[in-house]
Coordinates of C-alpha atoms and ligand atoms in Angstrom, one line a residue:
X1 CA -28.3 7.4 8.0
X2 CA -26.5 9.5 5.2
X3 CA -29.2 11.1 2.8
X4 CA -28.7 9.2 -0.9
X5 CA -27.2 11.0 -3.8
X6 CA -28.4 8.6 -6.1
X7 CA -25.0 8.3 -7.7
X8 CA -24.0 4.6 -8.7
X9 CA -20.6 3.6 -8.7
X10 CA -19.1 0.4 -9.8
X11 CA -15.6 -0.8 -8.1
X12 CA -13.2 -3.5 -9.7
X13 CA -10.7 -4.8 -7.5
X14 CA -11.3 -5.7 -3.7
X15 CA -8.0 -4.4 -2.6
X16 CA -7.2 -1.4 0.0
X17 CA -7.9 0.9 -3.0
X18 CA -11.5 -0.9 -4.1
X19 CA -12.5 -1.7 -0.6
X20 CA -12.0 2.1 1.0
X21 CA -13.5 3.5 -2.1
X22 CA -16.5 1.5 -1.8
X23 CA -16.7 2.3 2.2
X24 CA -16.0 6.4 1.2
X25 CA -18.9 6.2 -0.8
X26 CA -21.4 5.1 1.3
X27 CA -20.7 7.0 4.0
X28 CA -21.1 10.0 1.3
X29 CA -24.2 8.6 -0.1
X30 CA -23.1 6.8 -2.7
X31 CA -24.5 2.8 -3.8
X32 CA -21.9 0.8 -4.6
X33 CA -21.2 -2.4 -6.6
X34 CA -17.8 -3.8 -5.8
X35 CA -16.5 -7.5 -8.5
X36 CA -14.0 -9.0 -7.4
X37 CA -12.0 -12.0 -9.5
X38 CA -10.8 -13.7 -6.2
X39 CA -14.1 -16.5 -5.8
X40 CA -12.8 -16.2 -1.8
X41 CA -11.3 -13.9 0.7
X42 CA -8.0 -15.4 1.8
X43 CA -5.5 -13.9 4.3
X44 CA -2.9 -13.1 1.7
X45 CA 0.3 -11.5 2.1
X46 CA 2.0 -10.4 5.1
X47 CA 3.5 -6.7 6.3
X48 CA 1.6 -3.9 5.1
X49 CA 1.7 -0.3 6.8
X50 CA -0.4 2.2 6.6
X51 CA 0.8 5.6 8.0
X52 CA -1.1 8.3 10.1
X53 CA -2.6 9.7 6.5
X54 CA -4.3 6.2 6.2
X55 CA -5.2 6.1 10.3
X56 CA -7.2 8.9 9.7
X57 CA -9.7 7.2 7.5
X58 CA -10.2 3.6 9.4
X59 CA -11.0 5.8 12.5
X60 CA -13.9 7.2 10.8
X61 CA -15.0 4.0 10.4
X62 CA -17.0 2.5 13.8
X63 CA -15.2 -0.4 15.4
X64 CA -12.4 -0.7 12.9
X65 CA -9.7 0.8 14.8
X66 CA -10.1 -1.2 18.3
X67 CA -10.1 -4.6 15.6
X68 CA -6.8 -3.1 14.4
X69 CA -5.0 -2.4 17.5
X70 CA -5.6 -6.1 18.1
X71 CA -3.1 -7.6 15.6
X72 CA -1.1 -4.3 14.5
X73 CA 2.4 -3.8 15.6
X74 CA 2.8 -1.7 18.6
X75 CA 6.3 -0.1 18.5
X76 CA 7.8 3.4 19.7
X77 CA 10.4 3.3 16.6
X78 CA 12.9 1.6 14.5
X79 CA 15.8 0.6 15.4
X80 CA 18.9 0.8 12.4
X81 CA 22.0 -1.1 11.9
X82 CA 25.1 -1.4 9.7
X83 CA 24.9 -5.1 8.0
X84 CA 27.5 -6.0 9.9
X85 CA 25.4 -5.1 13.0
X86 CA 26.6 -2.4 14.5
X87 CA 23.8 -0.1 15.8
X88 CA 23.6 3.0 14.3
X89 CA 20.2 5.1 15.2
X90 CA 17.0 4.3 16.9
X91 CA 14.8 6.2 15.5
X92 CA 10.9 7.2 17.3
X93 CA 7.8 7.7 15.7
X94 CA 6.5 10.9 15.6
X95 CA 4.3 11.1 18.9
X96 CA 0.1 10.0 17.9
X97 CA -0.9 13.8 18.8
X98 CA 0.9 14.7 15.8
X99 CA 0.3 13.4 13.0
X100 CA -2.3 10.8 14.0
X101 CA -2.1 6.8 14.2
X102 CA -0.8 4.4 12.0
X103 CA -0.9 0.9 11.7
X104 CA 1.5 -2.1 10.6
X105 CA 0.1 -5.7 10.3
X106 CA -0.6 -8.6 8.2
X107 CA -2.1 -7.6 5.6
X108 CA -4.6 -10.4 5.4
X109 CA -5.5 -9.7 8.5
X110 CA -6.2 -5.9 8.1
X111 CA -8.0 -7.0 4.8
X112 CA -10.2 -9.1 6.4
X113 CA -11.1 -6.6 9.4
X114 CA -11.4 -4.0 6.3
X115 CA -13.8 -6.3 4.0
X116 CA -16.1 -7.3 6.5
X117 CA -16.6 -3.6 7.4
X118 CA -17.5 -3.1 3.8
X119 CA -20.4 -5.2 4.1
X120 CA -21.6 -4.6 7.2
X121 CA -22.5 -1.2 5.7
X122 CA -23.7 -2.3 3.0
X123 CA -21.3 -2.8 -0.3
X124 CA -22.7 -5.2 -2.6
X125 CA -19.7 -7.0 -2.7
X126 CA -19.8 -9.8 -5.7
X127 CA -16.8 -12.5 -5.7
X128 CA -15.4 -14.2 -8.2
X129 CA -16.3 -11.8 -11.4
X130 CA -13.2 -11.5 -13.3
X131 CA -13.7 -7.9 -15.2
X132 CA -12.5 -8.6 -18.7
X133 CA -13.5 -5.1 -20.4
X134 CA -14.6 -1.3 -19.6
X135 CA -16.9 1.3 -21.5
X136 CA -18.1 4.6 -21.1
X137 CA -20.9 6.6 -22.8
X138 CA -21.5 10.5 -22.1
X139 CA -24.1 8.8 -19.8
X140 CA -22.9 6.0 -18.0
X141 CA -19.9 3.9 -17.8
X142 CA -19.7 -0.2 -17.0
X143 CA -17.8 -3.6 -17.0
X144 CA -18.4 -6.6 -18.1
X145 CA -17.6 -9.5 -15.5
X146 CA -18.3 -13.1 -16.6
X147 CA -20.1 -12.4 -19.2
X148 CA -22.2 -10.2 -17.8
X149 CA -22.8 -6.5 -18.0
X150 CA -23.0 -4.0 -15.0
X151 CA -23.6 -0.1 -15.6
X152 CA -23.3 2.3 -12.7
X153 CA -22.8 6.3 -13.3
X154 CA -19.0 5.8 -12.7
X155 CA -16.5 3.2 -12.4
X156 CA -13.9 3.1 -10.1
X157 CA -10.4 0.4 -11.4
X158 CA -8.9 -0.6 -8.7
X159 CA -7.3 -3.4 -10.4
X160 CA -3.8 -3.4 -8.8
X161 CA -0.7 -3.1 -10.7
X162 CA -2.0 -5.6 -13.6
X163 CA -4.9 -2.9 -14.7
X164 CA -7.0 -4.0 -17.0
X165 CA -8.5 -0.5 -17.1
X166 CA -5.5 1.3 -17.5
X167 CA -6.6 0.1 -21.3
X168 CA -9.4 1.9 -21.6
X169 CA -7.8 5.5 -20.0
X170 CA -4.5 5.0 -22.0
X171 CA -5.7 4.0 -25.2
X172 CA -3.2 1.6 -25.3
X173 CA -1.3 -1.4 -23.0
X174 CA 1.4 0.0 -21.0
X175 CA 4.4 -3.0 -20.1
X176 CA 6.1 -3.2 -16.5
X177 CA 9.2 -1.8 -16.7
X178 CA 12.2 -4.1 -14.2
X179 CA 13.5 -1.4 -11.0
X180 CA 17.0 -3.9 -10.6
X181 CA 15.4 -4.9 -7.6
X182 CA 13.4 -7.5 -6.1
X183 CA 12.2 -8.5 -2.5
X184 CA 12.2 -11.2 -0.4
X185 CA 9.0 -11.2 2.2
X186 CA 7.7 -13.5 5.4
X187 CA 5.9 -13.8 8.0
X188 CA 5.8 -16.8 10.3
X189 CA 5.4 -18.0 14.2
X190 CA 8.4 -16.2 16.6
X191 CA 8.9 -19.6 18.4
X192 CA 12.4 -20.5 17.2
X193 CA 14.3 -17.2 16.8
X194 CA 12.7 -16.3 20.9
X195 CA 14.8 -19.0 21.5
X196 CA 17.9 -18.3 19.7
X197 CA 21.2 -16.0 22.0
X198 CA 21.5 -14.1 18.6
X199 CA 17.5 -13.2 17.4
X200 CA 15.7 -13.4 20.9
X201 CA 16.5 -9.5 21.1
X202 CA 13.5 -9.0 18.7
X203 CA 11.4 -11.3 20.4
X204 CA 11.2 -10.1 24.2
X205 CA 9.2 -6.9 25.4
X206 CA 6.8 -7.1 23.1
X207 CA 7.3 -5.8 20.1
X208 CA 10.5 -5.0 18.0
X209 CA 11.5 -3.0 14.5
X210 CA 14.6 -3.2 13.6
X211 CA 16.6 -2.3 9.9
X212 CA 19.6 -3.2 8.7
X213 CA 21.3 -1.4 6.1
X214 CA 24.1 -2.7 3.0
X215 CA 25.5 -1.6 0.5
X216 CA 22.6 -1.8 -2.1
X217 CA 20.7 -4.6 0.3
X218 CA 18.3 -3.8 3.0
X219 CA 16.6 -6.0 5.5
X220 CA 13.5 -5.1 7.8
X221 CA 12.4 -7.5 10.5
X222 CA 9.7 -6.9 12.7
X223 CA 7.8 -8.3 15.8
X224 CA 4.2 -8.4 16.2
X225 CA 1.4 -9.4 18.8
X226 CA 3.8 -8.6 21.4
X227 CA 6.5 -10.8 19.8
X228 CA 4.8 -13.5 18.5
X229 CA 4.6 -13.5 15.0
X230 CA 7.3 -12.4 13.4
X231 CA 8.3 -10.7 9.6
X232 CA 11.0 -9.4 7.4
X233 CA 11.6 -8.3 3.9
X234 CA 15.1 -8.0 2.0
X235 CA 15.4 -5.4 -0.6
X236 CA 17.9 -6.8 -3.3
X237 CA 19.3 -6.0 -6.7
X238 CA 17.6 -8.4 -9.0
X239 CA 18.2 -8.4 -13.1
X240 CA 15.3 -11.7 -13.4
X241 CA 12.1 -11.8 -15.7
X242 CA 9.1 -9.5 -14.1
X243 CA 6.9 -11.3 -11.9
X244 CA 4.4 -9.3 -10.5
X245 CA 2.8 -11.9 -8.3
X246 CA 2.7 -12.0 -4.5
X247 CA 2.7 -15.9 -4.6
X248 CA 6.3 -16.4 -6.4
X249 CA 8.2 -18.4 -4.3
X250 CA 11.6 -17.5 -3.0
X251 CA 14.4 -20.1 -1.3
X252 CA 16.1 -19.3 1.6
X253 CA 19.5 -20.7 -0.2
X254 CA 18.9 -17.6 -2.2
X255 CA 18.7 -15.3 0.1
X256 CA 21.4 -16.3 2.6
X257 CA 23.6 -15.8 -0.7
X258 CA 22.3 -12.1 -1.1
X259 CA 23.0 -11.9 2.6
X260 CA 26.7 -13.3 2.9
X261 CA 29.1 -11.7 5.1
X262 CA 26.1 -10.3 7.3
X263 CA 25.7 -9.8 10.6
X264 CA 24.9 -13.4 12.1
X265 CA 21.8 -12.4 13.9
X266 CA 20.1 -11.6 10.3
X267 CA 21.4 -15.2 8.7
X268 CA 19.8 -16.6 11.9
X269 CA 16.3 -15.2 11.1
X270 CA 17.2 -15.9 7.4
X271 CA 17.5 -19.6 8.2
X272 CA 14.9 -20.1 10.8
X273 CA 12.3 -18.8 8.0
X274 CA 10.3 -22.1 7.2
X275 CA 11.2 -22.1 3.3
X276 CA 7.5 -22.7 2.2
X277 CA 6.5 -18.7 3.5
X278 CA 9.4 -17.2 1.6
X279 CA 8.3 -15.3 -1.3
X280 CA 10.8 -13.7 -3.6
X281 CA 8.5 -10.4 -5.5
X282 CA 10.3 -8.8 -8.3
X283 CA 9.8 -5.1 -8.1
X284 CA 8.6 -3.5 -11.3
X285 CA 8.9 0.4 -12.1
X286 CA 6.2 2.3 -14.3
X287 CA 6.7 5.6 -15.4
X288 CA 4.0 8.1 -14.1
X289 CA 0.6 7.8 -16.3
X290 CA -0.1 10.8 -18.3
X291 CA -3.8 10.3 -16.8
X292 CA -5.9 8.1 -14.5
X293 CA -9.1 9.3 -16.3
X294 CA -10.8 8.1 -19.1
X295 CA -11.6 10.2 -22.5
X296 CA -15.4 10.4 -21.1
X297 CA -14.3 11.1 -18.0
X298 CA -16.8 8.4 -16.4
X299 CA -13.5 6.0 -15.5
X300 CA -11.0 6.5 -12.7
X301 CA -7.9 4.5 -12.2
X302 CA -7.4 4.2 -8.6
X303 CA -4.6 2.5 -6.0
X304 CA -1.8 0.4 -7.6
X305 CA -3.8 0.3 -10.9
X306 CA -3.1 4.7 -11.0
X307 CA 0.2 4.3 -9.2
X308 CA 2.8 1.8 -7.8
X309 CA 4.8 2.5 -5.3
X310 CA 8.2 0.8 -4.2
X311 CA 7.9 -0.5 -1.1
X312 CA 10.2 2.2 0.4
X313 CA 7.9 4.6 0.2
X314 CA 6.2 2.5 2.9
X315 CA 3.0 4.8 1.4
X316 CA 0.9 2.9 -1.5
X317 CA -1.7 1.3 0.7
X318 CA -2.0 4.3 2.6
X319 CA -2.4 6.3 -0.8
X320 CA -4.9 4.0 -2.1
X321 CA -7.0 4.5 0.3
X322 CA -6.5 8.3 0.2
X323 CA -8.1 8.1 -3.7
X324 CA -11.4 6.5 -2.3
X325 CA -11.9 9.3 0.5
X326 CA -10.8 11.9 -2.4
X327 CA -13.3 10.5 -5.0
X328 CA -16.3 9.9 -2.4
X329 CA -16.4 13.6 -1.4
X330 CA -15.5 14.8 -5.1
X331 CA -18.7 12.8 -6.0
X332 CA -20.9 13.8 -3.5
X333 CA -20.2 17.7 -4.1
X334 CA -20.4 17.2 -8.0
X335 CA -24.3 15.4 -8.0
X336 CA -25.6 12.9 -9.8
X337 CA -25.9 15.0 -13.0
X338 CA -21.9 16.3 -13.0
X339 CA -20.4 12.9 -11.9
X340 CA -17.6 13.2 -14.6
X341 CA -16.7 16.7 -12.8
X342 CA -16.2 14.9 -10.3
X343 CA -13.4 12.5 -11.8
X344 CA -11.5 15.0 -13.1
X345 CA -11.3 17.1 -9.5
X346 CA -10.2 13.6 -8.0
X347 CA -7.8 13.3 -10.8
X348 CA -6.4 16.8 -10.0
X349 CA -6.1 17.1 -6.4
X350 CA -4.4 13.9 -5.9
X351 CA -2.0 13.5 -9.1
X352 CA 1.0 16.1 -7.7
X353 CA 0.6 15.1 -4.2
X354 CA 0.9 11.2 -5.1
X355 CA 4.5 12.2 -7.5
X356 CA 5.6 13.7 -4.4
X357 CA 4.9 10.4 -2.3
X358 CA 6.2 8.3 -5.0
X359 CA 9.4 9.9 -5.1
X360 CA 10.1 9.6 -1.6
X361 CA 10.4 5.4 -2.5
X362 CA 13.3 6.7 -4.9
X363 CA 15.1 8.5 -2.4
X364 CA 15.1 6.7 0.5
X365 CA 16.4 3.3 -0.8
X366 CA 19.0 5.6 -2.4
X367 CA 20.1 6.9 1.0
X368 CA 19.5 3.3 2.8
X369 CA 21.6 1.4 -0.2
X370 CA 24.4 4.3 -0.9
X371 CA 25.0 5.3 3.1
X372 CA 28.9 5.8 4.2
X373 CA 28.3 2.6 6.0
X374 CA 31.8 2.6 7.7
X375 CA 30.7 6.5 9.6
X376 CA 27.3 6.0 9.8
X377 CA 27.1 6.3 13.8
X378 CA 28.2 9.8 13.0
X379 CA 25.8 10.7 10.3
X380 CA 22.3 9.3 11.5
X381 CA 20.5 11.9 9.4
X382 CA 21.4 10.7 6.4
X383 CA 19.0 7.6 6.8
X384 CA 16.4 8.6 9.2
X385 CA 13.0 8.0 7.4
X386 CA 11.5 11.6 6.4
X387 CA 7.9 11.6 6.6
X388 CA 6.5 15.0 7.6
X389 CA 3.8 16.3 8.0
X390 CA 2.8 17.1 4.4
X391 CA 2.8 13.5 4.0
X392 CA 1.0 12.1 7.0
X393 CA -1.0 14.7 8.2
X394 CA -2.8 14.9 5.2
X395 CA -6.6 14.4 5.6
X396 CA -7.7 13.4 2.5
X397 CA -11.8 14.0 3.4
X398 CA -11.3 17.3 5.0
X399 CA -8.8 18.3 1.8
X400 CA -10.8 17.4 -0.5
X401 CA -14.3 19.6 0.7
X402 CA -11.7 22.5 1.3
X403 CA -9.8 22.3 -2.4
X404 CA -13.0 21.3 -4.7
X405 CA -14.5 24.3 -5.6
X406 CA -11.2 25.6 -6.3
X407 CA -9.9 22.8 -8.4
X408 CA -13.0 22.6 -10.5
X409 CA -12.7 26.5 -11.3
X410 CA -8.8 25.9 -12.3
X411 CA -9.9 22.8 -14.9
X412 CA -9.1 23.4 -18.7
X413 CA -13.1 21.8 -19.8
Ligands
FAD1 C1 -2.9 -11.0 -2.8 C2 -2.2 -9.7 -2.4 C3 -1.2 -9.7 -1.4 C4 -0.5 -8.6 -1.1 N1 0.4 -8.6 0.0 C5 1.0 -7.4 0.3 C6 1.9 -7.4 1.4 O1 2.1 -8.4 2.1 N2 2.5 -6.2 1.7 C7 2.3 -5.1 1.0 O2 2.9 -4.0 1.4 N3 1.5 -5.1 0.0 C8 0.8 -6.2 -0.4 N4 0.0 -6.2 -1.5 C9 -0.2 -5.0 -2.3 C10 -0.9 -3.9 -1.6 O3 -2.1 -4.5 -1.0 C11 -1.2 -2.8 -2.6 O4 0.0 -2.4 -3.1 C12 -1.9 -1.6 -1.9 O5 -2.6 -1.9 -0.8 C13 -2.8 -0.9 -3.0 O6 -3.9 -1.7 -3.1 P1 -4.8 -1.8 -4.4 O7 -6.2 -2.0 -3.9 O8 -4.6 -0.7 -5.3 O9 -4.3 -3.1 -5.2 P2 -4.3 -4.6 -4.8 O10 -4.1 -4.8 -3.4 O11 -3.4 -5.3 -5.8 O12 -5.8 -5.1 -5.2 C14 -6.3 -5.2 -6.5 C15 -7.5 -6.2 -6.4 O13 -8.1 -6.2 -7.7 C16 -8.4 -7.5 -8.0 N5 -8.5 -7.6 -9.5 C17 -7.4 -7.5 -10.3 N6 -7.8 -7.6 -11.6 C18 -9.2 -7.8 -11.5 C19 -10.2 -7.9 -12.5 N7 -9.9 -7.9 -13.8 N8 -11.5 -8.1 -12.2 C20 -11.8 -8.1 -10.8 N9 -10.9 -7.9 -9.8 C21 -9.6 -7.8 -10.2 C22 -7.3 -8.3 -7.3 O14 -7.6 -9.7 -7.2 C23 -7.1 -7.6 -6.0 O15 -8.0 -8.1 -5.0 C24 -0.7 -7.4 -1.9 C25 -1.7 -7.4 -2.9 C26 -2.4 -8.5 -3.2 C27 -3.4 -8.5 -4.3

């Protein structure tokens, strides 16, 4: 049993961010209240990965990794193709001794496996409390939810990309800018495509990754529970209205039009995709917040709600989750009495090193959507994923005990 710092922390939002957060600080001590606007836990969504950075922080939680390796895909590497499905590159995963583990899955799924961790030690986790406004004093900071107020010493938004606190640490409302791009996403039973000449490839020996890359298109498809279940998402240009919801329905007309002249294996998959899982997500951009810290310093944005990330960085969940393990040790070596210390350390040992993540999303749909497609056999480097070790050998617990002292020297107070 951790000793009790007597620090209370408030988390809004249930997500990756909210949820590891809330975990982080109890294992450092911390009491936390966690609201969440969703009145149920459903299994939402479908592929989410979290790289060897993220690993590193559901290992440390007892029994979560053995739940994972049940439903996460198990792969050695990713196979990538030309649209016209020619194959280009396969390549492997940096080896587990490396970096560490990562793990791919439904994301409803991992959610639930990563909720009902939550509180089993001990989150009070209260669901359906919409948070409709923040506040701070030089005291104590607090939400109100339904009507009602909750006060804590801090308060953690982990409200996803439609923050409601970014309100508070901005000062003013900041509007979703469009990327040009949207994405189509599934996940549904293997059954059909094991069964078709052209798609069984990604259905036998277990599991399968494979990319195909156009000319500023590209399609992921993946197998999981050795083959089973089966996902893929399209990265397209897209010039529609922002929609930043995971439910918007997308038609399969509309992507097989997106898709025309491809390699038939990929309008196979395309069609065998039962119509009412396709959802078509419009990718919005937001510049870089000048801060994720309110004026009293007793606020943090954290996850999506501090950062979005494009899909391509293949990073935001695992990032998210790095903020909690940040904060909870930034808190526990602050104290009760210098919690707002502590929320500017988080602030300053993680802003630099999430730019630098973001920016990878940029640059590799760059390179994936502006390849010389016709030599590309020839020039596999110039689309292999690059993910070293800055990125996901990072230990975001250990970093931040090693970097605090030093980081709250170096603050302009
Ligand atoms: C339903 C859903 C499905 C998703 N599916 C995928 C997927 O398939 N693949 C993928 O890569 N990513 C998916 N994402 C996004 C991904 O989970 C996040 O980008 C990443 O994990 C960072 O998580 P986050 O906790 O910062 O934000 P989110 O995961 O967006 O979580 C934010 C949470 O805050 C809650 N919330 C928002 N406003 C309020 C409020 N005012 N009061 C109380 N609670 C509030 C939301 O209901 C949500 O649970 C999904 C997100 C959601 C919410």
């Amino acid at each position: 049993m951790v000793e009790s710092t007597g620090i209370e922390v408030i988390a809004v939002g249930a997500g990756f961010a909210g949820l590891t957060a809330a975990i982080e600080c109890v294992r450092h001590g911390h009491k936390v209240t966690l609201l969440e606007s969703f009145p149920d836990v459903k299994a939402l969504g479908d592929i989410i990965s979290f790289g060897a950075n993220a690993g590193r922080i559901f290992k440390r939680w007892d029994g979560v990794e053995e739940k994972l390796d049940r439903i996460c895909l198990n792969t050695k590497g990713i196979n990538f193709k030309t649209y016209l499905g020619e194959d280009v590159y396969y390549q492997e995963w940096t080896p587990e001794e490396t970096f560490g583990k990562p793990f791919n899955g439904h994301r409803g799924e991992i959610h639930e496996i990563v909720y009902e961790y939550a509180q089993k030690v001990g989150v009070n986790i209260i669901l359906g409390h919409r948070v409709t406004d923040y506040f701070e004093t030089e005291t104590e900071a607090g939400v109100i939810a339904n009507g009602q107020r909750f006060t804590a010493d801090v308060v953690f938004a982990a409200d996803g990309v439609r923050s409601k606190g970014r309100q508070i640490v901005l000062g003013y409302d900041d509007k979703p800018k469009s990327s040009g791009y949207a994405i189509f996403r599934t996940w549904f039973p293997s059954d059909k495509l094991a069964n078709n000449p052209l798609t069984k490839f990604m259905c036998e020996n277990g599991d399968n990754h494979c990319a195909w890359l156009g000319p500023d298109i590209h399609f992921i498809a993946a197998t999981i529970k050795g083959g089973k279940d089966f996902s893929w998402v399209c990265t397209h240009k897209d010039e529609a209205d922002i929609e930043e919801s995971w439910q918007t329905p997308g038609k399969i007309e509309d992507a097989l039009k997106v898709l025309e002249g491809w390699d038939p294996a990929v309008l196979e998959i395309v069609k065998a995709t039962p119509p009412e899982s396709l959802v078509d997500w419009k990718l919005v951009y937001r510049d870089p917040l000048p801060t994720w810290v309110s004026p009293k310093s007793r606020i943090a944005l954290i996850g999506d709600a501090a950062h979005p990330f494009l899909p391509t960085s293949i990073q935001g969940a695992s990032q998210a989750m790095e903020d909690g393990a940040t904060l909870a040790v930034c808190l526990e070596l602050a104290g009760k009495s210098d919690v707002a210390l502590a929320i500017l350390a988080y602030e300053k040992i993680r802003y630099q090193r999430v730019l630098m993540t973001q920016k990878t999303g940029e640059s590799t749909r760059e390179k994936w959507h502006k390849a010389d497609f016709a030599n590309l056999k020839e020039k596999p480097d110039t689309i292999k994923l690059q993910r070293g070790e800055w990125m996901l050998g990072h230990d975001a617990e250990k970093h931040a005990y090693e970097v605090y002292a030093e980081t709250i020297a170096s603050l302009d107070r």
